[in-house]
mmCIF file of C-alpha atoms and ligand atoms in Angstrom:
data_model
loop_
_atom_site.group_PDB
_atom_site.id
_atom_site.type_symbol
_atom_site.label_atom_id
_atom_site.label_comp_id
_atom_site.label_asym_id
_atom_site.label_seq_id
_atom_site.Cartn_x
_atom_site.Cartn_y
_atom_site.Cartn_z
ATOM 1 C CA MET A 82 7.573 14.015 3.474
ATOM 2 C CA GLU A 83 9.680 12.135 5.994
ATOM 3 C CA LEU A 84 12.592 9.931 4.867
ATOM 4 C CA ILE A 85 13.791 7.256 7.218
ATOM 5 C CA VAL A 86 16.731 4.983 6.482
ATOM 6 C CA GLN A 87 17.321 1.830 8.493
ATOM 7 C CA PRO A 88 20.366 -0.510 8.285
ATOM 8 C CA ASP A 89 18.502 -3.556 7.036
ATOM 9 C CA ILE A 90 15.082 -5.110 6.286
ATOM 10 C CA GLU A 91 14.547 -6.249 9.871
ATOM 11 C CA SER A 92 15.125 -2.800 11.341
ATOM 12 C CA LEU A 93 12.965 -1.410 8.520
ATOM 13 C CA ALA A 94 10.171 -3.708 9.632
ATOM 14 C CA GLN A 95 10.636 -2.601 13.279
ATOM 15 C CA ALA A 96 10.370 1.112 12.270
ATOM 16 C CA ALA A 97 7.297 0.453 10.075
ATOM 17 C CA ALA A 98 5.624 -1.574 12.837
ATOM 18 C CA ALA A 99 6.167 1.199 15.334
ATOM 19 C CA ARG A 100 4.497 3.719 12.997
ATOM 20 C CA ILE A 101 1.578 1.361 12.394
ATOM 21 C CA VAL A 102 1.017 0.844 16.117
ATOM 22 C CA THR A 103 1.058 4.589 16.690
ATOM 23 C CA ALA A 104 -1.320 5.272 13.809
ATOM 24 C CA SER A 105 -3.602 2.499 14.907
ATOM 25 C CA ALA A 106 -3.960 3.821 18.439
ATOM 26 C CA ALA A 107 -4.638 7.347 17.221
ATOM 27 C CA ALA A 108 -7.245 6.184 14.672
ATOM 28 C CA ILE A 109 -9.154 4.001 17.124
ATOM 29 C CA ALA A 110 -9.127 6.763 19.742
ATOM 30 C CA ALA A 111 -10.377 9.287 17.214
ATOM 31 C CA ARG A 112 -12.795 7.198 15.060
ATOM 32 C CA GLY A 113 -13.211 3.845 16.701
ATOM 33 C CA ARG A 114 -11.383 1.837 14.053
ATOM 34 C CA PHE A 115 -8.072 1.596 12.195
ATOM 35 C CA THR A 116 -8.182 1.071 8.461
ATOM 36 C CA ILE A 117 -4.997 -0.020 6.679
ATOM 37 C CA ALA A 118 -4.280 -1.016 3.108
ATOM 38 C CA LEU A 119 -1.556 -3.673 2.813
ATOM 39 C CA ALA A 120 1.062 -3.588 0.087
ATOM 40 C CA GLY A 121 1.853 -6.559 -2.119
ATOM 41 C CA GLY A 122 5.096 -7.846 -3.516
ATOM 42 C CA SER A 123 7.832 -9.325 -1.314
ATOM 43 C CA THR A 124 9.255 -6.441 0.712
ATOM 44 C CA PRO A 125 6.417 -6.149 3.258
ATOM 45 C CA ALA A 126 6.651 -9.855 4.298
ATOM 46 C CA ALA A 127 9.175 -9.112 7.026
ATOM 47 C CA LEU A 128 6.931 -6.422 8.430
ATOM 48 C CA TYR A 129 3.868 -8.698 8.337
ATOM 49 C CA ARG A 130 5.701 -11.502 10.090
ATOM 50 C CA LEU A 131 6.842 -8.986 12.802
ATOM 51 C CA LEU A 132 3.292 -7.744 13.358
ATOM 52 C CA ALA A 133 2.166 -11.346 13.899
ATOM 53 C CA ALA A 134 5.110 -12.186 16.221
ATOM 54 C CA PRO A 135 4.609 -12.514 20.019
ATOM 55 C CA SER A 136 6.567 -9.232 20.454
ATOM 56 C CA HIS A 137 3.975 -7.299 18.437
ATOM 57 C CA VAL A 138 0.730 -9.150 17.962
ATOM 58 C CA ASP A 139 -0.892 -7.554 21.031
ATOM 59 C CA ARG A 140 0.214 -4.015 20.102
ATOM 60 C CA LEU A 141 -2.628 -3.727 17.559
ATOM 61 C CA ASP A 142 -6.262 -3.858 18.536
ATOM 62 C CA TRP A 143 -7.382 -6.373 15.850
ATOM 63 C CA ARG A 144 -11.003 -6.164 16.903
ATOM 64 C CA HIS A 145 -11.046 -2.560 15.742
ATOM 65 C CA THR A 146 -8.811 -2.999 12.714
ATOM 66 C CA GLU A 147 -9.970 -3.310 9.101
ATOM 67 C CA ILE A 148 -7.591 -4.683 6.461
ATOM 68 C CA PHE A 149 -7.729 -3.580 2.856
ATOM 69 C CA PHE A 150 -5.365 -4.131 -0.089
ATOM 70 C CA GLY A 151 -3.659 -1.617 -2.336
ATOM 71 C CA ASP A 152 -3.716 -4.002 -5.280
ATOM 72 C CA GLU A 153 -4.038 -7.650 -6.208
ATOM 73 C CA ARG A 154 -2.876 -9.887 -8.987
ATOM 74 C CA CYS A 155 -5.797 -11.568 -10.785
ATOM 75 C CA VAL A 156 -5.076 -15.042 -9.524
ATOM 76 C CA PRO A 157 -6.864 -17.150 -6.858
ATOM 77 C CA PRO A 158 -6.071 -16.256 -3.231
ATOM 78 C CA GLU A 159 -4.095 -19.455 -2.660
ATOM 79 C CA HIS A 160 -1.890 -18.794 -5.711
ATOM 80 C CA GLU A 161 1.767 -18.044 -4.959
ATOM 81 C CA TRP A 162 1.419 -14.764 -6.799
ATOM 82 C CA SER A 163 -1.491 -13.554 -4.721
ATOM 83 C CA ASN A 164 -0.813 -10.478 -2.552
ATOM 84 C CA TYR A 165 -3.652 -11.610 -0.248
ATOM 85 C CA GLY A 166 -2.092 -15.048 -0.089
ATOM 86 C CA MET A 167 1.236 -13.583 0.991
ATOM 87 C CA ALA A 168 -0.414 -11.488 3.679
ATOM 88 C CA PHE A 169 -2.480 -14.487 4.825
ATOM 89 C CA ARG A 170 0.567 -16.724 5.190
ATOM 90 C CA THR A 171 2.715 -14.057 6.970
ATOM 91 C CA LEU A 172 0.140 -12.150 9.025
ATOM 92 C CA LEU A 173 -3.599 -12.716 8.660
ATOM 93 C CA SER A 174 -3.633 -16.373 9.602
ATOM 94 C CA HIS A 175 -1.753 -15.576 12.829
ATOM 95 C CA VAL A 176 -3.760 -12.662 14.328
ATOM 96 C CA PRO A 177 -7.251 -12.399 15.834
ATOM 97 C CA LEU A 178 -8.673 -10.257 13.073
ATOM 98 C CA PRO A 179 -12.450 -10.819 12.680
ATOM 99 C CA ALA A 180 -12.973 -12.483 9.239
ATOM 100 C CA ASP A 181 -15.452 -9.851 8.090
ATOM 101 C CA GLN A 182 -12.841 -7.161 8.746
ATOM 102 C CA CYS A 183 -10.480 -8.459 6.110
ATOM 103 C CA HIS A 184 -11.447 -7.044 2.677
ATOM 104 C CA ARG A 185 -9.540 -8.807 -0.068
ATOM 105 C CA MET A 186 -9.737 -8.117 -3.739
ATOM 106 C CA GLU A 187 -11.184 -11.191 -5.430
ATOM 107 C CA GLY A 188 -8.374 -12.107 -7.773
ATOM 108 C CA GLU A 189 -10.112 -15.279 -8.761
ATOM 109 C CA LEU A 190 -12.916 -13.377 -10.521
ATOM 110 C CA PRO A 191 -12.784 -11.695 -13.928
ATOM 111 C CA PRO A 192 -10.900 -8.405 -13.422
ATOM 112 C CA ALA A 193 -13.881 -6.187 -14.229
ATOM 113 C CA VAL A 194 -16.005 -8.062 -11.683
ATOM 114 C CA ALA A 195 -13.297 -7.877 -9.044
ATOM 115 C CA GLU A 196 -12.956 -4.126 -9.779
ATOM 116 C CA SER A 197 -16.707 -3.530 -9.375
ATOM 117 C CA ASN A 198 -16.947 -5.644 -6.224
ATOM 118 C CA TYR A 199 -14.058 -3.862 -4.552
ATOM 119 C CA ALA A 200 -15.397 -0.475 -5.472
ATOM 120 C CA HIS A 201 -18.591 -1.514 -3.666
ATOM 121 C CA THR A 202 -16.527 -2.707 -0.734
ATOM 122 C CA MET A 203 -14.791 0.647 -0.469
ATOM 123 C CA ALA A 204 -18.072 2.545 -0.877
ATOM 124 C CA CYS A 205 -19.610 0.524 2.017
ATOM 125 C CA ALA A 206 -16.558 0.898 4.214
ATOM 126 C CA PHE A 207 -16.060 4.646 3.812
ATOM 127 C CA ASP A 208 -18.728 7.353 4.011
ATOM 128 C CA SER A 209 -18.610 9.362 0.770
ATOM 129 C CA ARG A 210 -20.680 12.059 2.471
ATOM 130 C CA THR A 211 -17.757 13.091 4.661
ATOM 131 C CA ALA A 212 -14.969 13.004 2.118
ATOM 132 C CA PRO A 213 -14.680 12.890 -1.701
ATOM 133 C CA TRP A 214 -12.430 9.798 -1.526
ATOM 134 C CA PRO A 215 -12.150 6.863 0.935
ATOM 135 C CA GLN A 216 -9.751 8.010 3.643
ATOM 136 C CA LEU A 217 -7.687 5.043 4.838
ATOM 137 C CA ASP A 218 -5.784 5.654 8.077
ATOM 138 C CA MET A 219 -2.640 3.945 6.709
ATOM 139 C CA ILE A 220 -1.632 2.881 3.229
ATOM 140 C CA LEU A 221 1.452 0.701 2.794
ATOM 141 C CA LEU A 222 3.069 0.836 -0.601
ATOM 142 C CA GLY A 223 6.031 -0.708 -2.374
ATOM 143 C CA MET A 224 7.672 0.451 -5.580
ATOM 144 C CA GLY A 225 9.001 -1.415 -8.567
ATOM 145 C CA GLU A 226 12.204 -0.572 -10.406
ATOM 146 C CA ASP A 227 10.120 1.147 -13.044
ATOM 147 C CA GLY A 228 8.575 3.499 -10.446
ATOM 148 C CA HIS A 229 5.220 1.750 -10.305
ATOM 149 C CA THR A 230 3.324 1.544 -7.055
ATOM 150 C CA ALA A 231 0.394 -0.596 -6.156
ATOM 151 C CA SER A 232 -0.601 -1.614 -9.684
ATOM 152 C CA LEU A 233 -0.274 1.873 -11.180
ATOM 153 C CA PHE A 234 2.292 1.443 -13.925
ATOM 154 C CA PRO A 235 4.010 4.082 -16.120
ATOM 155 C CA GLY A 236 2.086 4.764 -19.310
ATOM 156 C CA MET A 237 -0.989 2.733 -18.327
ATOM 157 C CA GLU A 238 -4.480 4.265 -18.276
ATOM 158 C CA ALA A 239 -5.072 3.234 -14.641
ATOM 159 C CA LEU A 240 -2.480 5.798 -13.548
ATOM 160 C CA ALA A 241 -4.595 8.671 -14.902
ATOM 161 C CA GLU A 242 -7.917 7.382 -13.408
ATOM 162 C CA GLY A 243 -9.470 10.333 -11.610
ATOM 163 C CA SER A 244 -13.041 9.291 -10.875
ATOM 164 C CA LYS A 245 -13.004 5.655 -9.850
ATOM 165 C CA THR A 246 -11.663 4.315 -6.549
ATOM 166 C CA VAL A 247 -10.642 0.965 -7.948
ATOM 167 C CA VAL A 248 -9.673 -0.122 -11.449
ATOM 168 C CA ALA A 249 -8.657 -3.335 -13.209
ATOM 169 C CA THR A 250 -5.607 -3.023 -15.446
ATOM 170 C CA GLU A 251 -3.348 -4.940 -17.665
ATOM 171 C CA VAL A 252 0.389 -4.690 -17.005
ATOM 172 C CA PRO A 253 3.159 -3.598 -19.354
ATOM 173 C CA ALA A 254 4.857 -6.432 -21.268
ATOM 174 C CA TYR A 255 8.035 -6.228 -19.138
ATOM 175 C CA VAL A 256 6.187 -6.789 -15.880
ATOM 176 C CA ARG A 257 6.171 -10.087 -14.004
ATOM 177 C CA PRO A 258 3.965 -11.751 -13.117
ATOM 178 C CA GLN A 259 2.250 -11.081 -16.402
ATOM 179 C CA VAL A 260 -1.315 -11.152 -15.142
ATOM 180 C CA PRO A 261 -3.975 -8.486 -14.965
ATOM 181 C CA ARG A 262 -4.282 -6.535 -11.689
ATOM 182 C CA VAL A 263 -6.878 -4.729 -9.584
ATOM 183 C CA THR A 264 -5.632 -1.588 -7.902
ATOM 184 C CA LEU A 265 -6.683 1.377 -5.783
ATOM 185 C CA THR A 266 -6.410 4.542 -7.851
ATOM 186 C CA LEU A 267 -4.095 7.472 -7.296
ATOM 187 C CA PRO A 268 -6.794 9.721 -5.681
ATOM 188 C CA VAL A 269 -7.410 7.040 -3.027
ATOM 189 C CA LEU A 270 -3.667 6.639 -2.380
ATOM 190 C CA ASN A 271 -3.397 10.423 -1.971
ATOM 191 C CA ALA A 272 -6.421 10.560 0.339
ATOM 192 C CA GLY A 273 -4.625 8.339 2.880
ATOM 193 C CA ARG A 274 -4.108 9.951 6.333
ATOM 194 C CA GLU A 275 -0.655 8.362 6.317
ATOM 195 C CA VAL A 276 1.092 6.716 3.385
ATOM 196 C CA MET A 277 4.225 4.718 3.953
ATOM 197 C CA PHE A 278 6.548 3.385 1.236
ATOM 198 C CA LEU A 279 8.653 0.377 2.249
ATOM 199 C CA LEU A 280 11.686 -0.220 0.056
ATOM 200 C CA ALA A 281 14.661 -2.462 0.455
ATOM 201 C CA GLY A 282 17.650 -3.672 -1.623
ATOM 202 C CA GLN A 283 20.307 -2.247 -3.927
ATOM 203 C CA GLY A 284 18.083 -2.922 -6.926
ATOM 204 C CA LYS A 285 15.811 -0.077 -5.864
ATOM 205 C CA ALA A 286 18.565 2.499 -5.301
ATOM 206 C CA ALA A 287 18.452 4.088 -8.732
ATOM 207 C CA ILE A 288 14.656 4.440 -8.945
ATOM 208 C CA VAL A 289 14.536 5.699 -5.346
ATOM 209 C CA LYS A 290 16.925 8.523 -6.219
ATOM 210 C CA ARG A 291 14.865 9.419 -9.290
ATOM 211 C CA VAL A 292 11.447 9.252 -7.661
ATOM 212 C CA LEU A 293 12.433 11.167 -4.531
ATOM 213 C CA ALA A 294 13.826 13.911 -6.749
ATOM 214 C CA GLU A 295 10.479 14.027 -8.585
ATOM 215 C CA THR A 296 8.458 13.798 -5.375
ATOM 216 C CA SER A 297 10.083 16.948 -4.014
ATOM 217 C CA SER A 298 9.758 18.785 -7.302
ATOM 218 C CA GLU A 299 7.222 21.594 -7.496
ATOM 219 C CA GLY A 300 6.152 20.507 -10.920
ATOM 220 C CA GLY A 301 2.772 19.123 -11.861
ATOM 221 C CA GLN A 302 1.830 15.491 -11.841
ATOM 222 C CA VAL A 303 1.682 14.785 -15.530
ATOM 223 C CA GLN A 304 5.227 13.574 -16.291
ATOM 224 C CA LEU A 305 5.986 12.069 -12.935
ATOM 225 C CA LEU A 306 6.489 8.397 -12.318
ATOM 226 C CA PRO A 307 3.574 6.728 -10.502
ATOM 227 C CA ALA A 308 5.290 6.540 -7.102
ATOM 228 C CA ALA A 309 6.262 10.198 -7.395
ATOM 229 C CA ARG A 310 2.611 11.139 -7.843
ATOM 230 C CA VAL A 311 1.774 9.847 -4.336
ATOM 231 C CA ARG A 312 1.831 13.174 -2.493
ATOM 232 C CA PRO A 313 -0.900 13.120 0.163
ATOM 233 C CA ALA A 314 0.482 16.240 1.828
ATOM 234 C CA ARG A 315 -0.782 18.244 -1.135
ATOM 235 C CA VAL A 316 -4.365 17.066 -0.692
ATOM 236 C CA ARG A 317 -6.807 19.672 0.640
ATOM 237 C CA PRO A 318 -8.594 20.039 3.002
ATOM 238 C CA ALA A 319 -7.062 16.981 4.741
ATOM 239 C CA PRO A 320 -3.369 16.685 3.908
ATOM 240 C CA GLY A 321 -1.863 13.313 4.744
ATOM 241 C CA ARG A 322 1.538 12.241 5.959
ATOM 242 C CA LEU A 323 4.017 10.641 3.547
ATOM 243 C CA THR A 324 6.909 8.548 4.798
ATOM 244 C CA TRP A 325 9.570 6.777 2.795
ATOM 245 C CA LEU A 326 11.094 3.934 4.792
ATOM 246 C CA LEU A 327 14.274 2.620 3.133
ATOM 247 C CA ASP A 328 17.022 0.233 4.042
ATOM 248 C CA ARG A 329 20.574 1.424 3.623
ATOM 249 C CA ALA A 330 20.978 -0.400 0.297
ATOM 250 C CA ALA A 331 17.870 1.229 -1.263
ATOM 251 C CA ALA A 332 19.037 4.603 -0.003
ATOM 252 C CA SER A 333 22.648 4.140 -1.151
ATOM 253 C CA LEU A 334 22.463 6.683 -4.039
ATOM 254 C CA LEU A 335 20.855 9.451 -2.009
ATOM 255 C CA GLY A 336 24.162 10.865 -0.682
ATOM 256 C CA GLU A 337 24.170 12.180 2.837
ATOM 257 C CA VAL A 338 20.847 11.160 4.394
HETATM 258 C C1 LIG B 691 2.591 -5.957 -6.487
HETATM 259 C C2 LIG B 691 2.778 -4.764 -5.585
HETATM 260 C C3 LIG B 691 3.769 -3.890 -6.187
HETATM 261 C C4 LIG B 691 5.024 -4.026 -5.329
HETATM 262 C C5 LIG B 691 6.250 -3.593 -6.070
HETATM 263 C C6 LIG B 691 7.521 -3.902 -5.236
HETATM 264 O O1 LIG B 691 1.444 -6.446 -6.644
HETATM 265 O O2 LIG B 691 3.618 -6.449 -6.987
HETATM 266 O O3 LIG B 691 1.681 -4.159 -5.192
HETATM 267 O O4 LIG B 691 3.439 -2.545 -6.280
HETATM 268 O O5 LIG B 691 4.864 -3.260 -4.137
HETATM 269 O O6 LIG B 691 6.291 -4.275 -7.292
HETATM 270 O O7 LIG B 691 7.562 -5.298 -5.103
HETATM 271 P P1 LIG B 691 8.718 -5.965 -4.187
HETATM 272 O O8 LIG B 691 8.438 -5.633 -2.775
HETATM 273 O O9 LIG B 691 8.555 -7.454 -4.464
HETATM 274 O O10 LIG B 691 10.034 -5.377 -4.664
#
């Protein structure tokens, strides 16, 4: 696991963009396409705007890129809470990505239907004959102050899902927005060739300290917080890379880093 600390959200976005550009070139060279799952929430917006900026937009080969989503809130795509909507406003509406290469979760549909449809999308996009789980080249993730990631929340059944690639889930009562979600499951997150957490702000410092301590523990998965269960390097036969990208505020309780 690699831990990178940057001074602020803008330099965090620069570091993340550089890793995405590198991963993209390697994936296209090796397999003819780059598959990336975008994170929701607010933290990634700075990265998405940077990828769409004149300084970066031509660094990715959008014709050979396929966009997926780690999770979605069950609201219409134009809703302010939509993860797709945030990505569309900050990135997707500004880059030459072919429309059929953007695979959004259909938040406007009943959760069970959106789950089934996205599972079909993943099955069509990834060949299950070559790997037990869809292998995305890059998975971007955030983390909530409760240690959730994507829409895998502590104590919810979705966290323990071990056979489906996609599940619909309710959220704990304390979570906002209080709407059902659709999320990739933990086996898919752990099958990623590269998984990158993006975290910023003092509010994340305490949970970052706790989760990174759990992530590096040799214990099993059962008691760990959701974000601590994302350990692609332990997957066999194809271990993935795990990177935690933090700004200085989110890393402020980690001691000497
Ligand atoms: C979501 C995200 C979620 C997010 C974290 C952090 O749908 O909310 O997928 O996992 O990444 O809650 O969100 P912030 O970046 O807004 O802190």
